[in-house]
Structure formats: C-alpha cells, structure tokens
Amino acid sequence: MTHVEDELSNQPECWTRAAAQAPAYAEVLPARGERAAIVGCGTSYFMAQAAASLREGAGQGETDAFAASEFPYGRAYDRVVALTRSGTTTEVLDLLGRLKGRTRTTAITADPDTPVRAAADDLAVLDFADERSVVQTRFATTALTLLRAHLGLHPETAVTDARTALAEPLPEGLVDCAQFTFLGRGWTIGLANEAGLKMREASLSWAEAYPAMEYRHGPISVTTSGTATWMFGDAPDGLAEQVRGTGALWIAGALDPLAELARAQRLAVAVAAARGLDPDRPRHLTRSVILAH
C-alpha cells in the first residue's frame, strides 16, 4: 500500500477528530460578521475556495479566497486564515510576514514546529492529519472539516458518507477513462478543482474542473466516449442527459460533497496503479515548495 492510499483511507477518523476540536479553536478562526480571507497554495488554495464560499453563503461574513502569491494587500480584512500542511511554503510565509502587525492571522497546519509558528499570530494544529505522501489527501479534507464544523456546517452524515466512499467499488469503467472533468456549484467548485488536481498529480491524467453551469459554455465540446464527467453536489437540470448524449460517462455525486472528493482521491490512485505510476512520487513535485530568495 502506498502512503497516499493509507492516508486517504483514515479520513473519517480524522474528520471526527477535527470536528470535535473546532470549539477549541473558535477564538482563532473568523468570527461571525468579520471580513475574512482564506489563502493557500495548490490543494490548500482549493480548500480555501470551498471554505470561503461556505462561510459567505451561510451569511457569516464576507469571505475571499486567494492563492497566497496573489493576495491583494490593499484590501482590509479582520482576519486572514492560511492553510499550510507543511508550515514551510514560501508564498504562505511571505504573506504572513507582510501581514504581521497589520492583520490578525491564523495558520491551520499539520506541523507547528516549523517557521509558520513565528509567522502567524495564531495556530490551529491538525498534526494527526499530517502525511508522508507528496500528494495531499487527508490534511486538506480535515482542514476543511475543521472550518465546516466552526461554521456549524459539518453534517454527521459526512463521516458516514466518507466511509461509504472509501468502501464501495468505483463505478464500472471509470478507471479506464482517458479524460476526467469535475463540476461543482458554490462551495463544491473548490472541491471539483481539487479533484482535477489530484488526477493530474497522482495519475498524470487529462483532468479539468469547471462551475457546472459554465460547462455548457464550451468545455462540453471536448466530451466524448472514453471520458468521464463527475458532478459534486446537485447537478443543473438537464446536464446529466446532455453529458450522456455525448457518449461520456456521467458520475452523479450522491454523497456529501467532501466524501465525493475522497472517492475521487481513490480514483486518482486507481488510475495511477493502472498506468504503472507511483502516486507517492508525482512528477516534478515536492512535499513543500520552498523558494530561494
């Protein structure tokens, strides 16, 4: 078993622990009514997208998501939350350093014994969700679970659905597809983006992600037999029929969307195995991006 297989398999336990810890971190996560930004790089950026959409959609305050390298320093926020598994990513540390003394910051990390301890004002530590694999799975979903629970939006069914997603066989024919498209709406757009990234990282697949309503504005033109289109959450009316009409495989997201992401992680590993690839060692990637200044 690869590291990534082992790490994605215990997500239900990690989510349960994170949800239980949410009250302990209430003071260092954005309070209702605050203007907040959530930042990260790669996978963490896509989790930031999902969390920001959830928070603002729930009426808890204006919330933006940015890649750490693209943060708009001219905007005023009450708190900035940085997602960083390693605590060493250059862009995140640079951002936290520039905000020091100006804006209150919190880092959600798996490793507090890193430069992020000094860079951020506050820490939320999810060390039980740390990973050996370069490819992020459980830390990302556990960090999002912490934020969902903080917002009061973590349903108990999410953990049950995750167990289902990790136990049931993948849909027939899915692993054999040559192209994968992931769709989302609202907060699940971030999850769709992350599913596409997992497929590219772990299995070198042609994978894309779009807001579901945008899919018909061009991208559907490359959909055909041998491709799969996977919906995170409820699909727009008529979209499933349109996709099936192209000859593509349609995958409806019937589980909690975060559990669907766990299922997509399994797909990435399965496709990697079918292609003789090692998902723990994705091409040209390292566990943390540390840049020389």
PDB file of C-alpha atoms in Angstrom:
ATOM      1  CA  MET A   1       0.000   0.000   0.000  1.00  0.00           C
ATOM      2  CA  THR A   2       1.293   3.469  -0.898  1.00  0.00           C
ATOM      3  CA  HIS A   3       1.441   6.268   1.655  1.00  0.00           C
ATOM      4  CA  VAL A   4      -1.363   8.110  -0.110  1.00  0.00           C
ATOM      5  CA  GLU A   5      -3.633   5.051  -0.016  1.00  0.00           C
ATOM      6  CA  ASP A   6      -3.040   4.658   3.692  1.00  0.00           C
ATOM      7  CA  GLU A   7      -3.577   8.351   4.364  1.00  0.00           C
ATOM      8  CA  LEU A   8      -6.774   8.765   2.405  1.00  0.00           C
ATOM      9  CA  SER A   9      -8.270   5.644   4.000  1.00  0.00           C
ATOM     10  CA  ASN A  10      -8.478   7.072   7.530  1.00  0.00           C
ATOM     11  CA  GLN A  11     -10.154  10.352   6.653  1.00  0.00           C
ATOM     12  CA  PRO A  12     -13.376   9.506   8.531  1.00  0.00           C
ATOM     13  CA  GLU A  13     -11.423   9.279  11.795  1.00  0.00           C
ATOM     14  CA  CYS A  14      -9.548  12.493  11.044  1.00  0.00           C
ATOM     15  CA  TRP A  15     -12.763  14.353  10.266  1.00  0.00           C
ATOM     16  CA  THR A  16     -14.334  13.193  13.510  1.00  0.00           C
ATOM     17  CA  ARG A  17     -11.344  14.472  15.491  1.00  0.00           C
ATOM     18  CA  ALA A  18     -11.271  17.804  13.662  1.00  0.00           C
ATOM     19  CA  ALA A  19     -14.971  18.423  14.198  1.00  0.00           C
ATOM     20  CA  ALA A  20     -14.569  17.689  17.900  1.00  0.00           C
ATOM     21  CA  GLN A  21     -11.676  20.163  18.153  1.00  0.00           C
ATOM     22  CA  ALA A  22     -13.459  23.022  16.387  1.00  0.00           C
ATOM     23  CA  PRO A  23     -14.766  24.649  19.619  1.00  0.00           C
ATOM     24  CA  ALA A  24     -11.220  24.798  20.993  1.00  0.00           C
ATOM     25  CA  TYR A  25     -10.151  26.903  18.000  1.00  0.00           C
ATOM     26  CA  ALA A  26     -13.207  29.164  17.875  1.00  0.00           C
ATOM     27  CA  GLU A  27     -11.247  32.204  19.087  1.00  0.00           C
ATOM     28  CA  VAL A  28      -8.598  31.966  16.359  1.00  0.00           C
ATOM     29  CA  LEU A  29     -10.934  31.323  13.414  1.00  0.00           C
ATOM     30  CA  PRO A  30     -13.069  34.051  11.804  1.00  0.00           C
ATOM     31  CA  ALA A  31     -15.968  35.159  13.995  1.00  0.00           C
ATOM     32  CA  ARG A  32     -19.432  35.787  12.622  1.00  0.00           C
ATOM     33  CA  GLY A  33     -19.541  39.153  10.884  1.00  0.00           C
ATOM     34  CA  GLU A  34     -15.807  39.519  10.406  1.00  0.00           C
ATOM     35  CA  ARG A  35     -14.401  40.179   6.960  1.00  0.00           C
ATOM     36  CA  ALA A  36     -12.061  37.291   6.271  1.00  0.00           C
ATOM     37  CA  ALA A  37      -9.731  35.907   3.643  1.00  0.00           C
ATOM     38  CA  ILE A  38      -8.557  32.295   3.365  1.00  0.00           C
ATOM     39  CA  VAL A  39      -5.357  31.570   1.484  1.00  0.00           C
ATOM     40  CA  GLY A  40      -3.220  28.638   0.437  1.00  0.00           C
ATOM     41  CA  CYS A  41      -1.221  27.123  -2.408  1.00  0.00           C
ATOM     42  CA  GLY A  42      -2.230  24.230  -4.639  1.00  0.00           C
ATOM     43  CA  THR A  43      -4.597  21.905  -2.814  1.00  0.00           C
ATOM     44  CA  SER A  44      -4.829  24.319   0.118  1.00  0.00           C
ATOM     45  CA  TYR A  45      -5.954  27.094  -2.228  1.00  0.00           C
ATOM     46  CA  PHE A  46      -8.809  24.925  -3.493  1.00  0.00           C
ATOM     47  CA  MET A  47      -9.849  24.123   0.090  1.00  0.00           C
ATOM     48  CA  ALA A  48      -9.773  27.862   0.744  1.00  0.00           C
ATOM     49  CA  GLN A  49     -12.144  28.383  -2.172  1.00  0.00           C
ATOM     50  CA  ALA A  50     -14.592  25.868  -0.715  1.00  0.00           C
ATOM     51  CA  ALA A  51     -14.384  27.275   2.821  1.00  0.00           C
ATOM     52  CA  ALA A  52     -14.783  30.875   1.681  1.00  0.00           C
ATOM     53  CA  SER A  53     -17.873  30.041  -0.351  1.00  0.00           C
ATOM     54  CA  LEU A  54     -19.376  28.088   2.551  1.00  0.00           C
ATOM     55  CA  ARG A  55     -18.803  30.895   5.046  1.00  0.00           C
ATOM     56  CA  GLU A  56     -20.120  33.715   2.892  1.00  0.00           C
ATOM     57  CA  GLY A  57     -23.014  31.597   1.649  1.00  0.00           C
ATOM     58  CA  ALA A  58     -24.025  30.941   5.250  1.00  0.00           C
ATOM     59  CA  GLY A  59     -24.223  34.672   5.926  1.00  0.00           C
ATOM     60  CA  GLN A  60     -21.328  34.652   8.376  1.00  0.00           C
ATOM     61  CA  GLY A  61     -19.345  37.413   6.715  1.00  0.00           C
ATOM     62  CA  GLU A  62     -17.706  38.490   3.510  1.00  0.00           C
ATOM     63  CA  THR A  63     -15.019  35.928   2.728  1.00  0.00           C
ATOM     64  CA  ASP A  64     -12.497  35.793  -0.089  1.00  0.00           C
ATOM     65  CA  ALA A  65     -10.096  33.056  -1.178  1.00  0.00           C
ATOM     66  CA  PHE A  66      -6.735  33.654  -2.794  1.00  0.00           C
ATOM     67  CA  ALA A  67      -3.649  31.818  -3.875  1.00  0.00           C
ATOM     68  CA  ALA A  68      -1.094  33.057  -1.342  1.00  0.00           C
ATOM     69  CA  SER A  69       1.042  34.538  -4.114  1.00  0.00           C
ATOM     70  CA  GLU A  70      -1.895  36.624  -5.389  1.00  0.00           C
ATOM     71  CA  PHE A  71      -3.137  38.186  -2.141  1.00  0.00           C
ATOM     72  CA  PRO A  72      -4.388  41.787  -2.584  1.00  0.00           C
ATOM     73  CA  TYR A  73      -2.536  43.658   0.152  1.00  0.00           C
ATOM     74  CA  GLY A  74      -4.564  46.813  -0.464  1.00  0.00           C
ATOM     75  CA  ARG A  75      -7.719  45.199   0.944  1.00  0.00           C
ATOM     76  CA  ALA A  76      -8.638  45.304   4.621  1.00  0.00           C
ATOM     77  CA  TYR A  77      -9.568  42.108   6.475  1.00  0.00           C
ATOM     78  CA  ASP A  78     -10.321  41.355  10.104  1.00  0.00           C
ATOM     79  CA  ARG A  79      -8.536  38.015   9.865  1.00  0.00           C
ATOM     80  CA  VAL A  80      -6.609  36.031   7.288  1.00  0.00           C
ATOM     81  CA  VAL A  81      -6.513  32.227   7.571  1.00  0.00           C
ATOM     82  CA  ALA A  82      -3.659  30.391   5.866  1.00  0.00           C
ATOM     83  CA  LEU A  83      -3.862  26.680   5.100  1.00  0.00           C
ATOM     84  CA  THR A  84      -0.396  25.113   5.083  1.00  0.00           C
ATOM     85  CA  ARG A  85       0.215  21.428   5.681  1.00  0.00           C
ATOM     86  CA  SER A  86       3.982  21.743   5.963  1.00  0.00           C
ATOM     87  CA  GLY A  87       4.263  25.160   7.579  1.00  0.00           C
ATOM     88  CA  THR A  88       7.197  25.877   5.263  1.00  0.00           C
ATOM     89  CA  THR A  89       5.688  27.018   1.944  1.00  0.00           C
ATOM     90  CA  THR A  90       7.467  30.173   0.833  1.00  0.00           C
ATOM     91  CA  GLU A  91       4.463  32.067  -0.534  1.00  0.00           C
ATOM     92  CA  VAL A  92       2.457  31.486   2.655  1.00  0.00           C
ATOM     93  CA  LEU A  93       5.303  32.517   4.953  1.00  0.00           C
ATOM     94  CA  ASP A  94       5.918  35.640   2.876  1.00  0.00           C
ATOM     95  CA  LEU A  95       2.255  36.596   3.099  1.00  0.00           C
ATOM     96  CA  LEU A  96       2.081  36.043   6.853  1.00  0.00           C
ATOM     97  CA  GLY A  97       5.236  38.107   7.303  1.00  0.00           C
ATOM     98  CA  ARG A  98       3.825  41.029   5.333  1.00  0.00           C
ATOM     99  CA  LEU A  99       0.593  40.964   7.345  1.00  0.00           C
ATOM    100  CA  LYS A 100       2.362  40.828  10.726  1.00  0.00           C
ATOM    101  CA  GLY A 101       1.185  43.718  12.883  1.00  0.00           C
ATOM    102  CA  ARG A 102      -1.429  44.760  10.302  1.00  0.00           C
ATOM    103  CA  THR A 103      -3.985  41.962  10.148  1.00  0.00           C
ATOM    104  CA  ARG A 104      -4.605  39.117  12.587  1.00  0.00           C
ATOM    105  CA  THR A 105      -3.575  35.810  11.013  1.00  0.00           C
ATOM    106  CA  THR A 106      -4.215  32.148  11.753  1.00  0.00           C
ATOM    107  CA  ALA A 107      -2.393  29.224  10.190  1.00  0.00           C
ATOM    108  CA  ILE A 108      -4.026  25.808  10.014  1.00  0.00           C
ATOM    109  CA  THR A 109      -1.120  23.388   9.814  1.00  0.00           C
ATOM    110  CA  ALA A 110      -0.074  19.797  10.382  1.00  0.00           C
ATOM    111  CA  ASP A 111       3.379  20.720  11.682  1.00  0.00           C
ATOM    112  CA  PRO A 112       3.656  23.562  14.215  1.00  0.00           C
ATOM    113  CA  ASP A 113       7.397  23.057  14.711  1.00  0.00           C
ATOM    114  CA  THR A 114       8.166  24.955  11.534  1.00  0.00           C
ATOM    115  CA  PRO A 115       8.607  28.621  10.554  1.00  0.00           C
ATOM    116  CA  VAL A 116       4.832  29.104  10.466  1.00  0.00           C
ATOM    117  CA  ARG A 117       4.771  29.197  14.290  1.00  0.00           C
ATOM    118  CA  ALA A 118       6.583  32.528  14.304  1.00  0.00           C
ATOM    119  CA  ALA A 119       4.992  33.833  11.105  1.00  0.00           C
ATOM    120  CA  ALA A 120       1.320  33.513  12.146  1.00  0.00           C
ATOM    121  CA  ASP A 121      -0.361  35.164  15.112  1.00  0.00           C
ATOM    122  CA  ASP A 122      -2.363  32.034  15.937  1.00  0.00           C
ATOM    123  CA  LEU A 123      -2.212  28.344  15.049  1.00  0.00           C
ATOM    124  CA  ALA A 124      -4.760  25.576  14.634  1.00  0.00           C
ATOM    125  CA  VAL A 125      -2.832  22.303  14.666  1.00  0.00           C
ATOM    126  CA  LEU A 126      -4.042  19.162  12.907  1.00  0.00           C
ATOM    127  CA  ASP A 127      -0.925  17.065  13.438  1.00  0.00           C
ATOM    128  CA  PHE A 128      -2.945  13.832  13.444  1.00  0.00           C
ATOM    129  CA  ALA A 129      -3.776  14.518   9.771  1.00  0.00           C
ATOM    130  CA  ASP A 130      -0.179  15.007   8.629  1.00  0.00           C
ATOM    131  CA  GLU A 131       1.030  12.988   5.651  1.00  0.00           C
ATOM    132  CA  ARG A 132       4.179  11.404   4.256  1.00  0.00           C
ATOM    133  CA  SER A 133       2.962  11.487   0.658  1.00  0.00           C
ATOM    134  CA  VAL A 134       3.645  14.492  -1.537  1.00  0.00           C
ATOM    135  CA  VAL A 135       0.012  14.264  -2.680  1.00  0.00           C
ATOM    136  CA  GLN A 136      -2.347  15.842  -0.157  1.00  0.00           C
ATOM    137  CA  THR A 137      -5.488  13.967   0.810  1.00  0.00           C
ATOM    138  CA  ARG A 138      -6.447  13.768   4.481  1.00  0.00           C
ATOM    139  CA  PHE A 139      -4.865  17.027   5.658  1.00  0.00           C
ATOM    140  CA  ALA A 140      -6.792  19.029   3.068  1.00  0.00           C
ATOM    141  CA  THR A 141     -10.158  17.462   3.814  1.00  0.00           C
ATOM    142  CA  THR A 142      -9.533  17.544   7.576  1.00  0.00           C
ATOM    143  CA  ALA A 143      -8.701  21.255   7.472  1.00  0.00           C
ATOM    144  CA  LEU A 144     -11.910  21.897   5.544  1.00  0.00           C
ATOM    145  CA  THR A 145     -13.828  19.785   8.057  1.00  0.00           C
ATOM    146  CA  LEU A 146     -12.457  21.945  10.884  1.00  0.00           C
ATOM    147  CA  LEU A 147     -13.724  25.037   9.093  1.00  0.00           C
ATOM    148  CA  ARG A 148     -17.090  23.445   8.288  1.00  0.00           C
ATOM    149  CA  ALA A 149     -17.519  22.498  11.936  1.00  0.00           C
ATOM    150  CA  HIS A 150     -16.508  26.006  13.052  1.00  0.00           C
ATOM    151  CA  LEU A 151     -19.258  27.365  10.815  1.00  0.00           C
ATOM    152  CA  GLY A 152     -21.789  24.863  12.159  1.00  0.00           C
ATOM    153  CA  LEU A 153     -21.957  23.275   8.700  1.00  0.00           C
ATOM    154  CA  HIS A 154     -20.379  19.875   9.325  1.00  0.00           C
ATOM    155  CA  PRO A 155     -23.138  17.247   8.994  1.00  0.00           C
ATOM    156  CA  GLU A 156     -22.740  13.951  10.825  1.00  0.00           C
ATOM    157  CA  THR A 157     -23.562  12.249   7.533  1.00  0.00           C
ATOM    158  CA  ALA A 158     -20.269  13.469   6.076  1.00  0.00           C
ATOM    159  CA  VAL A 159     -18.277  10.907   8.058  1.00  0.00           C
ATOM    160  CA  THR A 160     -20.752   8.125   7.275  1.00  0.00           C
ATOM    161  CA  ASP A 161     -20.661   9.060   3.594  1.00  0.00           C
ATOM    162  CA  ALA A 162     -16.856   9.093   3.655  1.00  0.00           C
ATOM    163  CA  ARG A 163     -16.838   5.519   4.925  1.00  0.00           C
ATOM    164  CA  THR A 164     -19.153   4.606   2.057  1.00  0.00           C
ATOM    165  CA  ALA A 165     -16.966   6.412  -0.477  1.00  0.00           C
ATOM    166  CA  LEU A 166     -13.899   4.540   0.735  1.00  0.00           C
ATOM    167  CA  ALA A 167     -15.548   1.121   0.836  1.00  0.00           C
ATOM    168  CA  GLU A 168     -17.724   0.861  -2.257  1.00  0.00           C
ATOM    169  CA  PRO A 169     -16.253  -0.124  -5.644  1.00  0.00           C
ATOM    170  CA  LEU A 170     -15.641   2.707  -8.070  1.00  0.00           C
ATOM    171  CA  PRO A 171     -18.185   2.935 -10.912  1.00  0.00           C
ATOM    172  CA  GLU A 172     -17.567   0.418 -13.660  1.00  0.00           C
ATOM    173  CA  GLY A 173     -15.448   1.737 -16.498  1.00  0.00           C
ATOM    174  CA  LEU A 174     -14.312   4.853 -14.647  1.00  0.00           C
ATOM    175  CA  VAL A 175     -10.666   3.836 -14.231  1.00  0.00           C
ATOM    176  CA  ASP A 176     -10.410   3.143 -17.972  1.00  0.00           C
ATOM    177  CA  CYS A 177     -11.434   6.658 -18.989  1.00  0.00           C
ATOM    178  CA  ALA A 178      -8.849   8.863 -20.701  1.00  0.00           C
ATOM    179  CA  GLN A 179     -10.217  12.256 -19.662  1.00  0.00           C
ATOM    180  CA  PHE A 180     -11.886  13.452 -16.451  1.00  0.00           C
ATOM    181  CA  THR A 181     -13.983  16.558 -15.871  1.00  0.00           C
ATOM    182  CA  PHE A 182     -15.174  17.596 -12.406  1.00  0.00           C
ATOM    183  CA  LEU A 183     -18.022  20.029 -11.872  1.00  0.00           C
ATOM    184  CA  GLY A 184     -19.245  21.936  -8.843  1.00  0.00           C
ATOM    185  CA  ARG A 185     -21.614  24.672  -7.727  1.00  0.00           C
ATOM    186  CA  GLY A 186     -20.993  27.150  -4.926  1.00  0.00           C
ATOM    187  CA  TRP A 187     -18.617  25.687  -2.359  1.00  0.00           C
ATOM    188  CA  THR A 188     -18.171  22.476  -4.312  1.00  0.00           C
ATOM    189  CA  ILE A 189     -16.375  24.299  -7.145  1.00  0.00           C
ATOM    190  CA  GLY A 190     -13.295  24.254  -4.924  1.00  0.00           C
ATOM    191  CA  LEU A 191     -13.745  20.510  -4.428  1.00  0.00           C
ATOM    192  CA  ALA A 192     -14.059  19.986  -8.183  1.00  0.00           C
ATOM    193  CA  ASN A 193     -10.851  21.964  -8.715  1.00  0.00           C
ATOM    194  CA  GLU A 194      -9.097  19.796  -6.138  1.00  0.00           C
ATOM    195  CA  ALA A 195     -10.365  16.554  -7.700  1.00  0.00           C
ATOM    196  CA  GLY A 196      -8.919  17.646 -11.030  1.00  0.00           C
ATOM    197  CA  LEU A 197      -5.603  18.459  -9.383  1.00  0.00           C
ATOM    198  CA  LYS A 198      -5.484  15.033  -7.700  1.00  0.00           C
ATOM    199  CA  MET A 199      -5.949  13.314 -11.054  1.00  0.00           C
ATOM    200  CA  ARG A 200      -3.175  15.369 -12.643  1.00  0.00           C
ATOM    201  CA  GLU A 201      -0.731  14.923  -9.735  1.00  0.00           C
ATOM    202  CA  ALA A 202      -1.194  11.252  -8.946  1.00  0.00           C
ATOM    203  CA  SER A 203      -2.040   9.744 -12.338  1.00  0.00           C
ATOM    204  CA  LEU A 204      -0.851  12.270 -14.957  1.00  0.00           C
ATOM    205  CA  SER A 205      -4.405  12.357 -16.286  1.00  0.00           C
ATOM    206  CA  TRP A 206      -6.060  14.888 -18.525  1.00  0.00           C
ATOM    207  CA  ALA A 207      -8.356  16.425 -15.935  1.00  0.00           C
ATOM    208  CA  GLU A 208     -10.332  19.658 -15.816  1.00  0.00           C
ATOM    209  CA  ALA A 209     -12.773  21.372 -13.472  1.00  0.00           C
ATOM    210  CA  TYR A 210     -15.480  23.970 -14.016  1.00  0.00           C
ATOM    211  CA  PRO A 211     -18.510  25.573 -12.394  1.00  0.00           C
ATOM    212  CA  ALA A 212     -21.313  23.298 -13.528  1.00  0.00           C
ATOM    213  CA  MET A 213     -23.278  25.970 -15.369  1.00  0.00           C
ATOM    214  CA  GLU A 214     -20.141  27.039 -17.251  1.00  0.00           C
ATOM    215  CA  TYR A 215     -19.512  23.549 -18.577  1.00  0.00           C
ATOM    216  CA  ARG A 216     -22.025  24.029 -21.362  1.00  0.00           C
ATOM    217  CA  HIS A 217     -20.285  27.248 -22.452  1.00  0.00           C
ATOM    218  CA  GLY A 218     -17.519  25.496 -24.378  1.00  0.00           C
ATOM    219  CA  PRO A 219     -15.895  22.697 -22.355  1.00  0.00           C
ATOM    220  CA  ILE A 220     -18.584  20.141 -23.158  1.00  0.00           C
ATOM    221  CA  SER A 221     -17.367  20.254 -26.769  1.00  0.00           C
ATOM    222  CA  VAL A 222     -14.397  18.006 -25.905  1.00  0.00           C
ATOM    223  CA  THR A 223     -16.551  15.468 -24.066  1.00  0.00           C
ATOM    224  CA  THR A 224     -16.981  12.166 -25.848  1.00  0.00           C
ATOM    225  CA  SER A 225     -16.847   8.408 -25.336  1.00  0.00           C
ATOM    226  CA  GLY A 226     -13.980   7.399 -23.099  1.00  0.00           C
ATOM    227  CA  THR A 227     -14.320  10.489 -20.937  1.00  0.00           C
ATOM    228  CA  ALA A 228     -15.993  10.943 -17.546  1.00  0.00           C
ATOM    229  CA  THR A 229     -17.861  13.923 -16.107  1.00  0.00           C
ATOM    230  CA  TRP A 230     -18.274  13.887 -12.318  1.00  0.00           C
ATOM    231  CA  MET A 231     -20.678  16.218 -10.519  1.00  0.00           C
ATOM    232  CA  PHE A 232     -20.017  17.342  -6.933  1.00  0.00           C
ATOM    233  CA  GLY A 233     -23.406  18.116  -5.401  1.00  0.00           C
ATOM    234  CA  ASP A 234     -26.682  18.666  -7.217  1.00  0.00           C
ATOM    235  CA  ALA A 235     -26.452  18.949 -10.978  1.00  0.00           C
ATOM    236  CA  PRO A 236     -28.198  21.671 -13.003  1.00  0.00           C
ATOM    237  CA  ASP A 237     -31.372  20.467 -14.690  1.00  0.00           C
ATOM    238  CA  GLY A 238     -30.728  18.611 -17.924  1.00  0.00           C
ATOM    239  CA  LEU A 239     -26.942  18.460 -17.613  1.00  0.00           C
ATOM    240  CA  ALA A 240     -26.714  14.731 -16.950  1.00  0.00           C
ATOM    241  CA  GLU A 241     -28.736  13.995 -20.075  1.00  0.00           C
ATOM    242  CA  GLN A 242     -26.583  16.321 -22.165  1.00  0.00           C
ATOM    243  CA  VAL A 243     -23.387  14.663 -20.981  1.00  0.00           C
ATOM    244  CA  ARG A 244     -24.729  11.181 -21.595  1.00  0.00           C
ATOM    245  CA  GLY A 245     -25.708  12.360 -25.067  1.00  0.00           C
ATOM    246  CA  THR A 246     -22.037  12.948 -25.867  1.00  0.00           C
ATOM    247  CA  GLY A 247     -21.245   9.310 -25.105  1.00  0.00           C
ATOM    248  CA  ALA A 248     -19.366  10.206 -21.923  1.00  0.00           C
ATOM    249  CA  LEU A 249     -19.711   8.512 -18.541  1.00  0.00           C
ATOM    250  CA  TRP A 250     -21.757  10.649 -16.114  1.00  0.00           C
ATOM    251  CA  ILE A 251     -20.970  10.309 -12.385  1.00  0.00           C
ATOM    252  CA  ALA A 252     -23.579  11.795 -10.078  1.00  0.00           C
ATOM    253  CA  GLY A 253     -22.363  12.930  -6.673  1.00  0.00           C
ATOM    254  CA  ALA A 254     -24.883  11.280  -4.384  1.00  0.00           C
ATOM    255  CA  LEU A 255     -22.786  11.530  -1.191  1.00  0.00           C
ATOM    256  CA  ASP A 256     -21.735  14.521   0.894  1.00  0.00           C
ATOM    257  CA  PRO A 257     -19.508  16.504  -1.485  1.00  0.00           C
ATOM    258  CA  LEU A 258     -16.447  16.152   0.746  1.00  0.00           C
ATOM    259  CA  ALA A 259     -16.975  12.391   0.747  1.00  0.00           C
ATOM    260  CA  GLU A 260     -17.195  12.548  -3.039  1.00  0.00           C
ATOM    261  CA  LEU A 261     -13.764  14.164  -3.007  1.00  0.00           C
ATOM    262  CA  ALA A 262     -12.448  11.202  -1.009  1.00  0.00           C
ATOM    263  CA  ARG A 263     -13.900   8.948  -3.696  1.00  0.00           C
ATOM    264  CA  ALA A 264     -12.144  10.993  -6.372  1.00  0.00           C
ATOM    265  CA  GLN A 265      -8.883  10.593  -4.448  1.00  0.00           C
ATOM    266  CA  ARG A 266      -9.368   6.830  -4.674  1.00  0.00           C
ATOM    267  CA  LEU A 267      -9.895   7.178  -8.404  1.00  0.00           C
ATOM    268  CA  ALA A 268      -6.606   9.064  -8.798  1.00  0.00           C
ATOM    269  CA  VAL A 269      -4.738   6.277  -7.009  1.00  0.00           C
ATOM    270  CA  ALA A 270      -6.526   3.572  -9.002  1.00  0.00           C
ATOM    271  CA  VAL A 271      -5.732   5.223 -12.334  1.00  0.00           C
ATOM    272  CA  ALA A 272      -2.104   5.653 -11.260  1.00  0.00           C
ATOM    273  CA  ALA A 273      -1.900   1.953 -10.447  1.00  0.00           C
ATOM    274  CA  ALA A 274      -3.471   1.010 -13.779  1.00  0.00           C
ATOM    275  CA  ARG A 275      -0.821   3.097 -15.546  1.00  0.00           C
ATOM    276  CA  GLY A 276       2.090   1.730 -13.506  1.00  0.00           C
ATOM    277  CA  LEU A 277       2.728   5.036 -11.719  1.00  0.00           C
ATOM    278  CA  ASP A 278       3.709   5.684  -8.103  1.00  0.00           C
ATOM    279  CA  PRO A 279       1.213   8.219  -6.709  1.00  0.00           C
ATOM    280  CA  ASP A 280       3.536   8.977  -3.781  1.00  0.00           C
ATOM    281  CA  ARG A 281       6.127  10.408  -6.162  1.00  0.00           C
ATOM    282  CA  PRO A 282       4.338  12.685  -8.624  1.00  0.00           C
ATOM    283  CA  ARG A 283       6.432  14.042 -11.449  1.00  0.00           C
ATOM    284  CA  HIS A 284       8.263  17.338 -10.785  1.00  0.00           C
ATOM    285  CA  LEU A 285       6.628  17.853  -7.354  1.00  0.00           C
ATOM    286  CA  THR A 286       7.877  18.076  -3.767  1.00  0.00           C
ATOM    287  CA  ARG A 287       6.002  17.997  -0.446  1.00  0.00           C
ATOM    288  CA  SER A 288       6.502  21.731   0.055  1.00  0.00           C
ATOM    289  CA  VAL A 289       7.534  24.488  -2.337  1.00  0.00           C
ATOM    290  CA  ILE A 290      10.421  26.373  -0.735  1.00  0.00           C
ATOM    291  CA  LEU A 291      11.869  29.103  -2.929  1.00  0.00           C
ATOM    292  CA  ALA A 292      15.279  30.738  -2.663  1.00  0.00           C
ATOM    293  CA  HIS A 293      15.112  34.479  -2.080  1.00  0.00           C
TER     294      HIS A 293
END
